[in-house]
Amino acid sequence: MTASNPVKLKPGDTIGILGGGQLGRMLAMAAGRLGLRCQVFSPDPDSPAFDVVQNATCAEYADVEALELFAGDVDVVTYEFENVPAATAMTLAARRPVLPNHKILETTQDRLAEKDFVTGLGIATARYADVSSVASLRAGAAAIGLPAVLKTRRFGYDGKGQAIIREGDDPAAVWADLETRSAILEGFVPFEREISVIAARGADGTVECFDVTENKHGDHILRVSHAPAAIPESLAAQARDIATRIATALNYIGVLAVEMFVVPGRDGPTLMVNEIAPRVHNSGHWTLDGASVSQFEQHIRAIAGWPLAKAIRHGQVTMTNLIGDDVLGYETWLTVPGATVHLYGKAVARPGRKMGHVTEVKPD
Ligand SMILES: Nc1ncnc2c1ncn2[C@@H]1O[C@H](COP(=O)(O)OP(=O)(O)O)[C@@H](O)[C@H]1O
Ligand SMILES: [Mg+2]
């Protein structure tokens, strides 16, 4: 895409989605409501997103021929996960606009590059150090202090690829257990709560943020989100400003999520950015039922070159994830007054697997 040739879809046009999980599924459903078609590309024949689109490509991300055919079938390409291989994105970008721009992935696929980018904007993060050996782990721990969190630079999610290192732990053992050659050590942040901002940036540079969400994790997996977060409006405004600056600096088109820690301080709480997700995000699922527009529709509008909506929240919203066996309770949830149930159509409820979610909205 060039500035002189921006994407401008019409109803009936086709969006290509890389990745076939629940995020791709909910993107395709939002696109459908706007009269847009989607074609999903995923190597997994059991992809939940395949069930809601007419056209799917089941192939490996390295399958150049399949990628070329897919590109030929679609008008614009987007993705529902951040670990799109660089070669895949480049093959597609040579043929069709890829939005958000795939160069963003170089920053967001690598925790070190991402932290350098965020701190480069003058935005606070946990203290961090580049770690590539036991020696650099020891040096990082000495500089940052313990406890600290050691994370693989790439491919971590839901707390995978992370270890806490405490006073008295053997750095050599912690390093060996992580089974990586490139990691980042972060100071342990004694946060009072975790929040996220879901922001959409349109092709014209307009940014629309949803109300700040508060997130509760268990076993490193998001369990419950509340909107709005129980924080002062001045702090919420700072959080939205941070997300807006990040989206603008990335020249981003689409929806992104910025996870932040609220850190207590003598002069009141402050914010630290934890991570950026260059995609729709679990902590934004509440917008499907709790706001006048969902994060999925905002993403579709942005990549279609359509105006973003001004999101109006409908009340106090709670989103509860159905993880693993939680989903077995779906029939009970179906009877809860006011609850809206979303099931992703996954056949096997493996422990830790996101199977669905429930939204409840109470008047403000
Ligand atoms: N530096 C840190 N200090 C304290 N807690 C952390 C820190 N980094 C991560 N965590 C906790 O672990 C969770 C998962 O870490 P995160 O970096 O978001 O990785 P991912 O979501 O990719 O698994 C966070 O939501 C937070 O609860
Ligand atoms: Mg996270």
mmCIF file of C-alpha atoms and ligand atoms in Angstrom:
data_model
loop_
_atom_site.group_PDB
_atom_site.id
_atom_site.type_symbol
_atom_site.label_atom_id
_atom_site.label_comp_id
_atom_site.label_asym_id
_atom_site.label_seq_id
_atom_site.Cartn_x
_atom_site.Cartn_y
_atom_site.Cartn_z
ATOM 1 C CA MET A 1 0.000 0.000 0.000
ATOM 2 C CA THR A 2 1.221 3.495 -0.755
ATOM 3 C CA ALA A 3 -0.122 6.813 0.443
ATOM 4 C CA SER A 4 -1.476 7.452 -3.047
ATOM 5 C CA ASN A 5 -3.221 4.094 -3.159
ATOM 6 C CA PRO A 6 -4.857 3.540 0.208
ATOM 7 C CA VAL A 7 -7.118 0.558 0.840
ATOM 8 C CA LYS A 8 -10.794 1.384 0.400
ATOM 9 C CA LEU A 9 -12.986 -1.716 0.468
ATOM 10 C CA LYS A 10 -16.578 -1.926 -0.707
ATOM 11 C CA PRO A 11 -19.227 -4.291 0.642
ATOM 12 C CA GLY A 12 -18.656 -7.634 -1.059
ATOM 13 C CA ASP A 13 -14.856 -7.294 -1.023
ATOM 14 C CA THR A 14 -12.755 -9.955 0.662
ATOM 15 C CA ILE A 15 -10.433 -9.683 3.646
ATOM 16 C CA GLY A 16 -7.755 -12.336 4.066
ATOM 17 C CA ILE A 17 -7.128 -13.309 7.685
ATOM 18 C CA LEU A 18 -3.939 -15.082 8.712
ATOM 19 C CA GLY A 19 -4.664 -17.347 11.637
ATOM 20 C CA GLY A 20 -7.774 -19.377 12.359
ATOM 21 C CA GLY A 21 -8.331 -19.071 16.104
ATOM 22 C CA GLN A 22 -11.198 -17.423 17.955
ATOM 23 C CA LEU A 23 -9.852 -13.956 17.175
ATOM 24 C CA GLY A 24 -9.990 -14.668 13.441
ATOM 25 C CA ARG A 25 -13.439 -16.154 13.915
ATOM 26 C CA MET A 26 -14.791 -13.072 15.667
ATOM 27 C CA LEU A 27 -13.099 -10.776 13.100
ATOM 28 C CA ALA A 28 -14.808 -12.685 10.296
ATOM 29 C CA MET A 29 -18.178 -12.476 12.055
ATOM 30 C CA ALA A 30 -17.783 -8.694 12.462
ATOM 31 C CA ALA A 31 -16.782 -8.347 8.813
ATOM 32 C CA GLY A 32 -19.822 -10.354 7.769
ATOM 33 C CA ARG A 33 -22.155 -7.927 9.504
ATOM 34 C CA LEU A 34 -20.628 -5.126 7.423
ATOM 35 C CA GLY A 35 -21.170 -7.017 4.187
ATOM 36 C CA LEU A 36 -17.513 -7.977 3.795
ATOM 37 C CA ARG A 37 -16.285 -11.482 3.066
ATOM 38 C CA CYS A 38 -13.325 -13.151 4.718
ATOM 39 C CA GLN A 39 -10.962 -15.889 3.655
ATOM 40 C CA VAL A 40 -9.038 -17.529 6.486
ATOM 41 C CA PHE A 41 -5.513 -18.958 6.093
ATOM 42 C CA SER A 42 -4.453 -21.444 8.759
ATOM 43 C CA PRO A 43 -2.421 -24.655 8.842
ATOM 44 C CA ASP A 44 -4.793 -26.213 11.386
ATOM 45 C CA PRO A 45 -7.734 -28.091 9.817
ATOM 46 C CA ASP A 46 -9.676 -27.661 13.093
ATOM 47 C CA SER A 47 -9.445 -23.859 13.020
ATOM 48 C CA PRO A 48 -12.461 -22.259 14.768
ATOM 49 C CA ALA A 49 -12.463 -19.465 12.150
ATOM 50 C CA PHE A 50 -12.980 -21.930 9.279
ATOM 51 C CA ASP A 51 -16.517 -22.598 10.557
ATOM 52 C CA VAL A 52 -17.735 -19.057 9.898
ATOM 53 C CA VAL A 53 -16.281 -18.363 6.435
ATOM 54 C CA GLN A 54 -17.038 -19.836 3.069
ATOM 55 C CA ASN A 55 -13.466 -19.763 1.813
ATOM 56 C CA ALA A 56 -10.525 -21.126 3.724
ATOM 57 C CA THR A 57 -6.954 -22.037 2.912
ATOM 58 C CA CYS A 58 -5.554 -24.852 5.017
ATOM 59 C CA ALA A 59 -1.818 -24.712 4.364
ATOM 60 C CA GLU A 60 1.484 -24.068 6.114
ATOM 61 C CA TYR A 61 2.618 -20.472 6.503
ATOM 62 C CA ALA A 62 5.742 -21.376 4.505
ATOM 63 C CA ASP A 63 3.716 -22.676 1.549
ATOM 64 C CA VAL A 64 4.489 -19.969 -1.015
ATOM 65 C CA GLU A 65 2.152 -21.356 -3.663
ATOM 66 C CA ALA A 66 -0.783 -21.414 -1.223
ATOM 67 C CA LEU A 67 0.070 -17.880 -0.072
ATOM 68 C CA GLU A 68 0.102 -16.633 -3.674
ATOM 69 C CA LEU A 69 -3.288 -18.192 -4.407
ATOM 70 C CA PHE A 70 -4.663 -16.759 -1.166
ATOM 71 C CA ALA A 71 -3.346 -13.286 -2.038
ATOM 72 C CA GLY A 72 -5.047 -13.573 -5.416
ATOM 73 C CA ASP A 73 -8.389 -14.239 -3.721
ATOM 74 C CA VAL A 74 -8.392 -11.312 -1.284
ATOM 75 C CA ASP A 75 -8.334 -7.502 -1.397
ATOM 76 C CA VAL A 76 -6.404 -6.887 1.818
ATOM 77 C CA VAL A 77 -4.603 -9.132 4.306
ATOM 78 C CA THR A 78 -4.689 -8.901 8.099
ATOM 79 C CA TYR A 79 -3.656 -11.227 10.908
ATOM 80 C CA GLU A 80 -5.030 -12.421 14.228
ATOM 81 C CA PHE A 81 -1.702 -13.374 15.833
ATOM 82 C CA GLU A 82 1.634 -11.614 16.136
ATOM 83 C CA ASN A 83 3.921 -14.502 15.285
ATOM 84 C CA VAL A 84 3.306 -14.382 11.549
ATOM 85 C CA PRO A 85 6.647 -15.481 10.035
ATOM 86 C CA ALA A 86 8.461 -12.582 8.338
ATOM 87 C CA ALA A 87 8.770 -14.532 5.067
ATOM 88 C CA THR A 88 5.003 -15.185 5.020
ATOM 89 C CA ALA A 89 4.220 -11.514 5.517
ATOM 90 C CA MET A 90 6.726 -10.488 2.830
ATOM 91 C CA THR A 91 5.310 -12.910 0.262
ATOM 92 C CA LEU A 92 1.823 -11.528 0.856
ATOM 93 C CA ALA A 93 2.876 -7.871 1.083
ATOM 94 C CA ALA A 94 4.433 -8.124 -2.379
ATOM 95 C CA ARG A 95 0.955 -8.911 -3.736
ATOM 96 C CA ARG A 96 -1.626 -7.293 -1.492
ATOM 97 C CA PRO A 97 -1.723 -4.613 1.212
ATOM 98 C CA VAL A 98 -0.996 -6.164 4.610
ATOM 99 C CA LEU A 99 -2.575 -4.224 7.482
ATOM 100 C CA PRO A 100 -1.353 -3.513 10.059
ATOM 101 C CA ASN A 101 1.930 -3.079 8.161
ATOM 102 C CA HIS A 102 3.941 -6.262 8.678
ATOM 103 C CA LYS A 103 7.091 -4.291 9.590
ATOM 104 C CA ILE A 104 5.404 -3.664 12.955
ATOM 105 C CA LEU A 105 5.832 -7.370 13.676
ATOM 106 C CA GLU A 106 9.621 -6.947 13.862
ATOM 107 C CA THR A 107 9.071 -4.756 16.926
ATOM 108 C CA THR A 108 6.232 -6.642 18.567
ATOM 109 C CA GLN A 109 7.561 -10.174 18.014
ATOM 110 C CA ASP A 110 10.630 -9.398 20.084
ATOM 111 C CA ARG A 111 10.215 -8.347 23.719
ATOM 112 C CA LEU A 112 13.578 -6.568 23.687
ATOM 113 C CA ALA A 113 12.863 -4.558 20.513
ATOM 114 C CA GLU A 114 9.403 -3.757 21.891
ATOM 115 C CA LYS A 115 10.765 -2.485 25.230
ATOM 116 C CA ASP A 116 13.420 -0.404 23.413
ATOM 117 C CA PHE A 117 10.693 1.070 21.209
ATOM 118 C CA VAL A 118 8.395 1.921 24.138
ATOM 119 C CA THR A 119 11.143 3.438 26.285
ATOM 120 C CA GLY A 120 12.329 5.338 23.187
ATOM 121 C CA LEU A 121 8.959 7.107 23.205
ATOM 122 C CA GLY A 122 9.619 8.207 26.792
ATOM 123 C CA ILE A 123 7.041 5.734 28.169
ATOM 124 C CA ALA A 124 7.875 3.810 31.353
ATOM 125 C CA THR A 125 8.369 0.031 31.431
ATOM 126 C CA ALA A 126 9.840 -2.325 34.012
ATOM 127 C CA ARG A 127 13.639 -2.099 34.140
ATOM 128 C CA TYR A 128 15.029 -4.647 31.722
ATOM 129 C CA ALA A 129 18.227 -6.201 30.450
ATOM 130 C CA ASP A 130 19.193 -8.220 27.395
ATOM 131 C CA VAL A 131 20.146 -11.757 28.476
ATOM 132 C CA SER A 132 21.881 -14.282 26.240
ATOM 133 C CA SER A 133 23.971 -16.319 28.690
ATOM 134 C CA VAL A 134 24.318 -17.187 32.368
ATOM 135 C CA ALA A 135 26.914 -14.415 32.655
ATOM 136 C CA SER A 136 24.566 -11.784 31.249
ATOM 137 C CA LEU A 137 21.748 -13.143 33.454
ATOM 138 C CA ARG A 138 23.941 -12.619 36.525
ATOM 139 C CA ALA A 139 24.894 -9.141 35.330
ATOM 140 C CA GLY A 140 21.261 -8.279 34.584
ATOM 141 C CA ALA A 141 20.107 -9.541 37.982
ATOM 142 C CA ALA A 142 22.808 -7.468 39.697
ATOM 143 C CA ALA A 143 21.760 -4.340 37.787
ATOM 144 C CA ILE A 144 17.982 -4.780 38.109
ATOM 145 C CA GLY A 145 17.716 -6.533 41.458
ATOM 146 C CA LEU A 146 15.635 -9.563 42.437
ATOM 147 C CA PRO A 147 12.984 -10.796 42.182
ATOM 148 C CA ALA A 148 12.931 -10.443 38.417
ATOM 149 C CA VAL A 149 11.118 -12.095 35.537
ATOM 150 C CA LEU A 150 13.088 -13.841 32.817
ATOM 151 C CA LYS A 151 11.195 -14.068 29.506
ATOM 152 C CA THR A 152 12.125 -15.494 26.136
ATOM 153 C CA ARG A 153 12.392 -12.655 23.619
ATOM 154 C CA ARG A 154 10.124 -14.458 21.140
ATOM 155 C CA PHE A 155 7.042 -16.701 21.040
ATOM 156 C CA GLY A 156 5.905 -16.330 24.660
ATOM 157 C CA TYR A 157 2.168 -16.216 25.431
ATOM 158 C CA ASP A 158 -0.115 -16.873 28.401
ATOM 159 C CA GLY A 159 2.984 -16.843 30.628
ATOM 160 C CA LYS A 160 4.759 -19.513 28.588
ATOM 161 C CA GLY A 161 8.480 -18.909 28.179
ATOM 162 C CA GLN A 162 8.745 -17.091 31.525
ATOM 163 C CA ALA A 163 10.384 -17.776 34.865
ATOM 164 C CA ILE A 164 10.617 -15.767 38.076
ATOM 165 C CA ILE A 165 14.083 -15.607 39.545
ATOM 166 C CA ARG A 166 14.344 -14.898 43.250
ATOM 167 C CA GLU A 167 17.126 -14.236 45.748
ATOM 168 C CA GLY A 168 18.938 -17.527 46.342
ATOM 169 C CA ASP A 169 17.927 -19.132 43.018
ATOM 170 C CA ASP A 170 20.716 -20.549 40.876
ATOM 171 C CA PRO A 171 20.886 -18.409 37.705
ATOM 172 C CA ALA A 172 22.493 -21.268 35.768
ATOM 173 C CA ALA A 173 19.536 -23.580 36.538
ATOM 174 C CA VAL A 174 16.924 -20.912 35.723
ATOM 175 C CA TRP A 175 18.720 -20.162 32.454
ATOM 176 C CA ALA A 176 18.962 -23.840 31.466
ATOM 177 C CA ASP A 177 15.271 -24.422 32.251
ATOM 178 C CA LEU A 178 14.131 -21.621 29.946
ATOM 179 C CA GLU A 179 15.768 -23.425 26.976
ATOM 180 C CA THR A 180 16.463 -20.301 24.954
ATOM 181 C CA ARG A 181 19.439 -18.318 23.731
ATOM 182 C CA SER A 182 17.837 -14.894 23.802
ATOM 183 C CA ALA A 183 15.809 -13.568 26.671
ATOM 184 C CA ILE A 184 14.995 -10.413 28.540
ATOM 185 C CA LEU A 185 15.186 -9.959 32.298
ATOM 186 C CA GLU A 186 12.589 -7.603 33.750
ATOM 187 C CA GLY A 187 12.395 -6.219 37.241
ATOM 188 C CA PHE A 188 9.399 -7.689 39.090
ATOM 189 C CA VAL A 189 6.749 -4.959 39.136
ATOM 190 C CA PRO A 190 4.757 -4.806 42.409
ATOM 191 C CA PHE A 191 1.651 -3.700 40.544
ATOM 192 C CA GLU A 192 -1.682 -2.953 42.252
ATOM 193 C CA ARG A 193 -3.641 -3.927 39.149
ATOM 194 C CA GLU A 194 -3.269 -4.736 35.469
ATOM 195 C CA ILE A 195 -5.087 -2.776 32.798
ATOM 196 C CA SER A 196 -5.167 -2.661 29.029
ATOM 197 C CA VAL A 197 -6.165 -0.183 26.384
ATOM 198 C CA ILE A 198 -7.685 -1.382 23.141
ATOM 199 C CA ALA A 199 -7.006 1.283 20.539
ATOM 200 C CA ALA A 200 -8.002 1.492 16.900
ATOM 201 C CA ARG A 201 -6.118 3.672 14.430
ATOM 202 C CA GLY A 202 -7.681 4.436 11.080
ATOM 203 C CA ALA A 203 -5.949 4.980 7.761
ATOM 204 C CA ASP A 204 -6.363 8.748 8.234
ATOM 205 C CA GLY A 205 -4.483 8.636 11.548
ATOM 206 C CA THR A 206 -7.546 8.982 13.773
ATOM 207 C CA VAL A 207 -7.258 6.991 17.004
ATOM 208 C CA GLU A 208 -10.252 5.729 18.984
ATOM 209 C CA CYS A 209 -9.626 4.082 22.351
ATOM 210 C CA PHE A 210 -12.124 1.945 24.199
ATOM 211 C CA ASP A 211 -12.586 2.615 27.896
ATOM 212 C CA VAL A 212 -9.700 1.209 29.905
ATOM 213 C CA THR A 213 -10.115 -2.437 30.895
ATOM 214 C CA GLU A 214 -8.971 -4.039 34.134
ATOM 215 C CA ASN A 215 -7.647 -7.587 33.842
ATOM 216 C CA LYS A 216 -7.330 -10.413 36.350
ATOM 217 C CA HIS A 217 -5.040 -13.328 35.493
ATOM 218 C CA GLY A 218 -4.765 -16.785 37.006
ATOM 219 C CA ASP A 219 -1.873 -19.080 36.078
ATOM 220 C CA HIS A 220 -0.797 -16.261 33.706
ATOM 221 C CA ILE A 221 -4.008 -16.636 31.690
ATOM 222 C CA LEU A 222 -6.592 -13.868 31.499
ATOM 223 C CA ARG A 223 -9.618 -14.917 33.564
ATOM 224 C CA VAL A 224 -11.803 -11.848 33.983
ATOM 225 C CA SER A 225 -11.868 -8.332 32.529
ATOM 226 C CA HIS A 226 -13.874 -5.389 33.878
ATOM 227 C CA ALA A 227 -14.677 -2.208 32.019
ATOM 228 C CA PRO A 228 -14.195 0.492 32.994
ATOM 229 C CA ALA A 229 -11.116 -0.135 35.143
ATOM 230 C CA ALA A 230 -11.467 1.086 38.731
ATOM 231 C CA ILE A 231 -8.854 3.830 38.352
ATOM 232 C CA PRO A 232 -9.050 7.629 38.493
ATOM 233 C CA GLU A 233 -10.056 9.289 35.215
ATOM 234 C CA SER A 234 -6.710 11.142 35.084
ATOM 235 C CA LEU A 235 -4.858 7.808 35.066
ATOM 236 C CA ALA A 236 -7.260 6.375 32.475
ATOM 237 C CA ALA A 237 -6.563 9.407 30.279
ATOM 238 C CA GLN A 238 -2.822 8.764 30.627
ATOM 239 C CA ALA A 239 -3.361 5.128 29.645
ATOM 240 C CA ARG A 240 -5.297 6.116 26.515
ATOM 241 C CA ASP A 241 -2.625 8.695 25.687
ATOM 242 C CA ILE A 242 0.099 6.031 25.921
ATOM 243 C CA ALA A 243 -1.795 3.696 23.590
ATOM 244 C CA THR A 244 -2.438 6.565 21.172
ATOM 245 C CA ARG A 245 1.254 7.536 21.105
ATOM 246 C CA ILE A 246 2.275 3.927 20.484
ATOM 247 C CA ALA A 247 -0.243 3.437 17.669
ATOM 248 C CA THR A 248 0.778 6.716 16.059
ATOM 249 C CA ALA A 249 4.516 6.054 16.324
ATOM 250 C CA LEU A 250 4.009 2.655 14.656
ATOM 251 C CA ASN A 251 1.933 4.306 11.901
ATOM 252 C CA TYR A 252 -0.510 1.560 12.796
ATOM 253 C CA ILE A 253 -3.716 0.753 10.920
ATOM 254 C CA GLY A 254 -6.075 -1.547 12.821
ATOM 255 C CA VAL A 255 -6.649 -2.483 16.454
ATOM 256 C CA LEU A 256 -3.872 -2.969 18.963
ATOM 257 C CA ALA A 257 -3.831 -3.681 22.674
ATOM 258 C CA VAL A 258 -1.405 -2.200 25.176
ATOM 259 C CA GLU A 259 -1.099 -4.056 28.479
ATOM 260 C CA MET A 260 -0.030 -1.913 31.424
ATOM 261 C CA PHE A 261 0.727 -2.202 35.112
ATOM 262 C CA VAL A 262 -0.723 0.282 37.588
ATOM 263 C CA VAL A 263 2.076 0.802 40.087
ATOM 264 C CA PRO A 264 1.442 2.375 43.507
ATOM 265 C CA GLY A 265 3.606 5.373 44.323
ATOM 266 C CA ARG A 266 3.981 8.052 46.991
ATOM 267 C CA ASP A 267 2.410 10.640 44.673
ATOM 268 C CA GLY A 268 -0.338 8.330 43.444
ATOM 269 C CA PRO A 269 -0.339 5.450 40.991
ATOM 270 C CA THR A 270 1.703 5.508 37.780
ATOM 271 C CA LEU A 271 1.665 3.372 34.630
ATOM 272 C CA MET A 272 4.210 1.043 33.092
ATOM 273 C CA VAL A 273 3.736 -0.635 29.731
ATOM 274 C CA ASN A 274 4.023 -4.428 29.906
ATOM 275 C CA GLU A 275 3.418 -5.472 26.312
ATOM 276 C CA ILE A 276 1.872 -4.535 22.989
ATOM 277 C CA ALA A 277 -0.334 -6.948 21.059
ATOM 278 C CA PRO A 278 -0.604 -5.929 17.376
ATOM 279 C CA ARG A 279 -4.087 -7.395 17.050
ATOM 280 C CA VAL A 280 -7.477 -7.663 18.661
ATOM 281 C CA HIS A 281 -7.076 -8.899 22.220
ATOM 282 C CA ASN A 282 -8.847 -11.089 24.757
ATOM 283 C CA SER A 283 -9.198 -8.123 27.117
ATOM 284 C CA GLY A 284 -11.296 -6.398 24.446
ATOM 285 C CA HIS A 285 -13.909 -9.152 24.088
ATOM 286 C CA TRP A 286 -16.261 -7.232 26.396
ATOM 287 C CA THR A 287 -16.782 -4.710 23.578
ATOM 288 C CA LEU A 288 -18.844 -7.268 21.617
ATOM 289 C CA ASP A 289 -21.765 -6.867 24.012
ATOM 290 C CA GLY A 290 -20.706 -3.973 26.218
ATOM 291 C CA ALA A 291 -20.191 -1.209 23.661
ATOM 292 C CA SER A 292 -21.825 0.302 20.599
ATOM 293 C CA VAL A 293 -19.007 -1.081 18.442
ATOM 294 C CA SER A 294 -16.702 -4.037 19.070
ATOM 295 C CA GLN A 295 -12.920 -4.180 18.804
ATOM 296 C CA PHE A 296 -13.439 -6.617 15.921
ATOM 297 C CA GLU A 297 -15.586 -4.197 13.944
ATOM 298 C CA GLN A 298 -13.171 -1.329 14.655
ATOM 299 C CA HIS A 299 -10.334 -3.439 13.241
ATOM 300 C CA ILE A 300 -12.339 -4.296 10.139
ATOM 301 C CA ARG A 301 -13.326 -0.640 9.651
ATOM 302 C CA ALA A 302 -9.693 0.468 9.996
ATOM 303 C CA ILE A 303 -8.249 -2.012 7.499
ATOM 304 C CA ALA A 304 -11.166 -1.428 5.111
ATOM 305 C CA GLY A 305 -10.337 2.289 5.022
ATOM 306 C CA TRP A 306 -13.706 3.085 6.594
ATOM 307 C CA PRO A 307 -14.371 5.623 9.361
ATOM 308 C CA LEU A 308 -13.836 4.385 12.901
ATOM 309 C CA ALA A 309 -16.795 4.408 15.255
ATOM 310 C CA LYS A 310 -16.954 6.443 18.455
ATOM 311 C CA ALA A 311 -17.373 3.613 20.941
ATOM 312 C CA ILE A 312 -19.987 4.137 23.628
ATOM 313 C CA ARG A 313 -19.900 1.735 26.556
ATOM 314 C CA HIS A 314 -23.286 0.377 27.637
ATOM 315 C CA GLY A 315 -22.586 0.003 31.367
ATOM 316 C CA GLN A 316 -20.381 -1.816 33.863
ATOM 317 C CA VAL A 317 -19.098 -4.766 31.888
ATOM 318 C CA THR A 318 -17.599 -8.037 33.096
ATOM 319 C CA MET A 319 -16.085 -10.555 30.690
ATOM 320 C CA THR A 320 -15.345 -14.018 32.045
ATOM 321 C CA ASN A 321 -13.199 -16.393 30.021
ATOM 322 C CA LEU A 322 -14.278 -20.022 29.755
ATOM 323 C CA ILE A 323 -10.961 -21.823 30.009
ATOM 324 C CA GLY A 324 -10.559 -25.580 29.616
ATOM 325 C CA ASP A 325 -13.298 -27.398 31.544
ATOM 326 C CA ASP A 326 -15.040 -24.092 32.428
ATOM 327 C CA VAL A 327 -16.816 -24.513 29.116
ATOM 328 C CA LEU A 328 -18.663 -27.544 30.441
ATOM 329 C CA GLY A 329 -20.775 -25.045 32.392
ATOM 330 C CA TYR A 330 -22.088 -23.380 29.267
ATOM 331 C CA GLU A 331 -25.646 -24.576 29.812
ATOM 332 C CA THR A 332 -25.693 -22.940 33.241
ATOM 333 C CA TRP A 333 -24.358 -19.708 31.769
ATOM 334 C CA LEU A 334 -27.086 -19.837 29.143
ATOM 335 C CA THR A 335 -29.656 -19.491 31.944
ATOM 336 C CA VAL A 336 -27.996 -16.556 33.753
ATOM 337 C CA PRO A 337 -30.165 -13.453 33.240
ATOM 338 C CA GLY A 338 -28.290 -10.791 31.293
ATOM 339 C CA ALA A 339 -25.333 -13.019 30.411
ATOM 340 C CA THR A 340 -24.237 -13.284 26.778
ATOM 341 C CA VAL A 341 -22.461 -16.536 25.952
ATOM 342 C CA HIS A 342 -19.801 -16.914 23.261
ATOM 343 C CA LEU A 343 -18.481 -20.380 22.402
ATOM 344 C CA TYR A 344 -15.603 -20.781 19.951
ATOM 345 C CA GLY A 345 -16.590 -24.207 18.620
ATOM 346 C CA LYS A 346 -13.385 -25.946 19.755
ATOM 347 C CA ALA A 347 -13.879 -29.674 20.087
ATOM 348 C CA VAL A 348 -11.344 -30.474 22.812
ATOM 349 C CA ALA A 349 -11.293 -28.575 26.131
ATOM 350 C CA ARG A 350 -7.597 -28.907 26.920
ATOM 351 C CA PRO A 351 -6.467 -27.339 30.237
ATOM 352 C CA GLY A 352 -5.617 -23.674 29.692
ATOM 353 C CA ARG A 353 -7.349 -23.535 26.313
ATOM 354 C CA LYS A 354 -9.647 -20.580 25.681
ATOM 355 C CA MET A 355 -13.004 -22.183 24.804
ATOM 356 C CA GLY A 356 -15.388 -19.241 25.027
ATOM 357 C CA HIS A 357 -16.340 -16.248 27.127
ATOM 358 C CA VAL A 358 -19.353 -14.701 28.817
ATOM 359 C CA THR A 359 -20.229 -11.011 29.008
ATOM 360 C CA GLU A 360 -22.432 -9.397 31.643
ATOM 361 C CA VAL A 361 -23.450 -5.746 31.437
ATOM 362 C CA LYS A 362 -24.949 -3.845 34.397
ATOM 363 C CA PRO A 363 -26.296 -0.291 34.099
ATOM 364 C CA ASP A 364 -23.761 2.394 35.207
HETATM 365 N N1 LIG B 1 7.860 -7.655 35.087
HETATM 366 C C1 LIG B 1 6.772 -8.198 35.642
HETATM 367 N N2 LIG B 1 6.484 -7.986 36.949
HETATM 368 C C2 LIG B 1 5.402 -8.564 37.530
HETATM 369 N N3 LIG B 1 4.542 -9.369 36.883
HETATM 370 C C3 LIG B 1 4.769 -9.620 35.577
HETATM 371 C C4 LIG B 1 5.890 -9.046 34.895
HETATM 372 N N4 LIG B 1 5.857 -9.460 33.614
HETATM 373 C C5 LIG B 1 4.767 -10.253 33.503
HETATM 374 N N5 LIG B 1 4.107 -10.371 34.664
HETATM 375 C C6 LIG B 1 2.854 -11.124 34.899
HETATM 376 O O1 LIG B 1 2.777 -12.201 33.959
HETATM 377 C C7 LIG B 1 1.699 -11.994 33.049
HETATM 378 C C8 LIG B 1 2.090 -12.458 31.652
HETATM 379 O O2 LIG B 1 3.230 -11.749 31.193
HETATM 380 P P1 LIG B 1 3.305 -11.037 29.779
HETATM 381 O O3 LIG B 1 4.607 -10.323 29.696
HETATM 382 O O4 LIG B 1 2.086 -10.214 29.572
HETATM 383 O O5 LIG B 1 3.393 -12.247 28.789
HETATM 384 P P2 LIG B 1 2.317 -13.029 27.923
HETATM 385 O O6 LIG B 1 0.988 -12.341 28.124
HETATM 386 O O7 LIG B 1 2.840 -12.878 26.538
HETATM 387 O O8 LIG B 1 2.382 -14.412 28.417
HETATM 388 C C9 LIG B 1 1.398 -10.509 33.136
HETATM 389 O O9 LIG B 1 0.070 -10.224 32.734
HETATM 390 C C10 LIG B 1 1.660 -10.256 34.605
HETATM 391 O O10 LIG B 1 0.573 -10.719 35.407
HETATM 392 MG MG MG B 2 0.464 -10.375 28.280
#
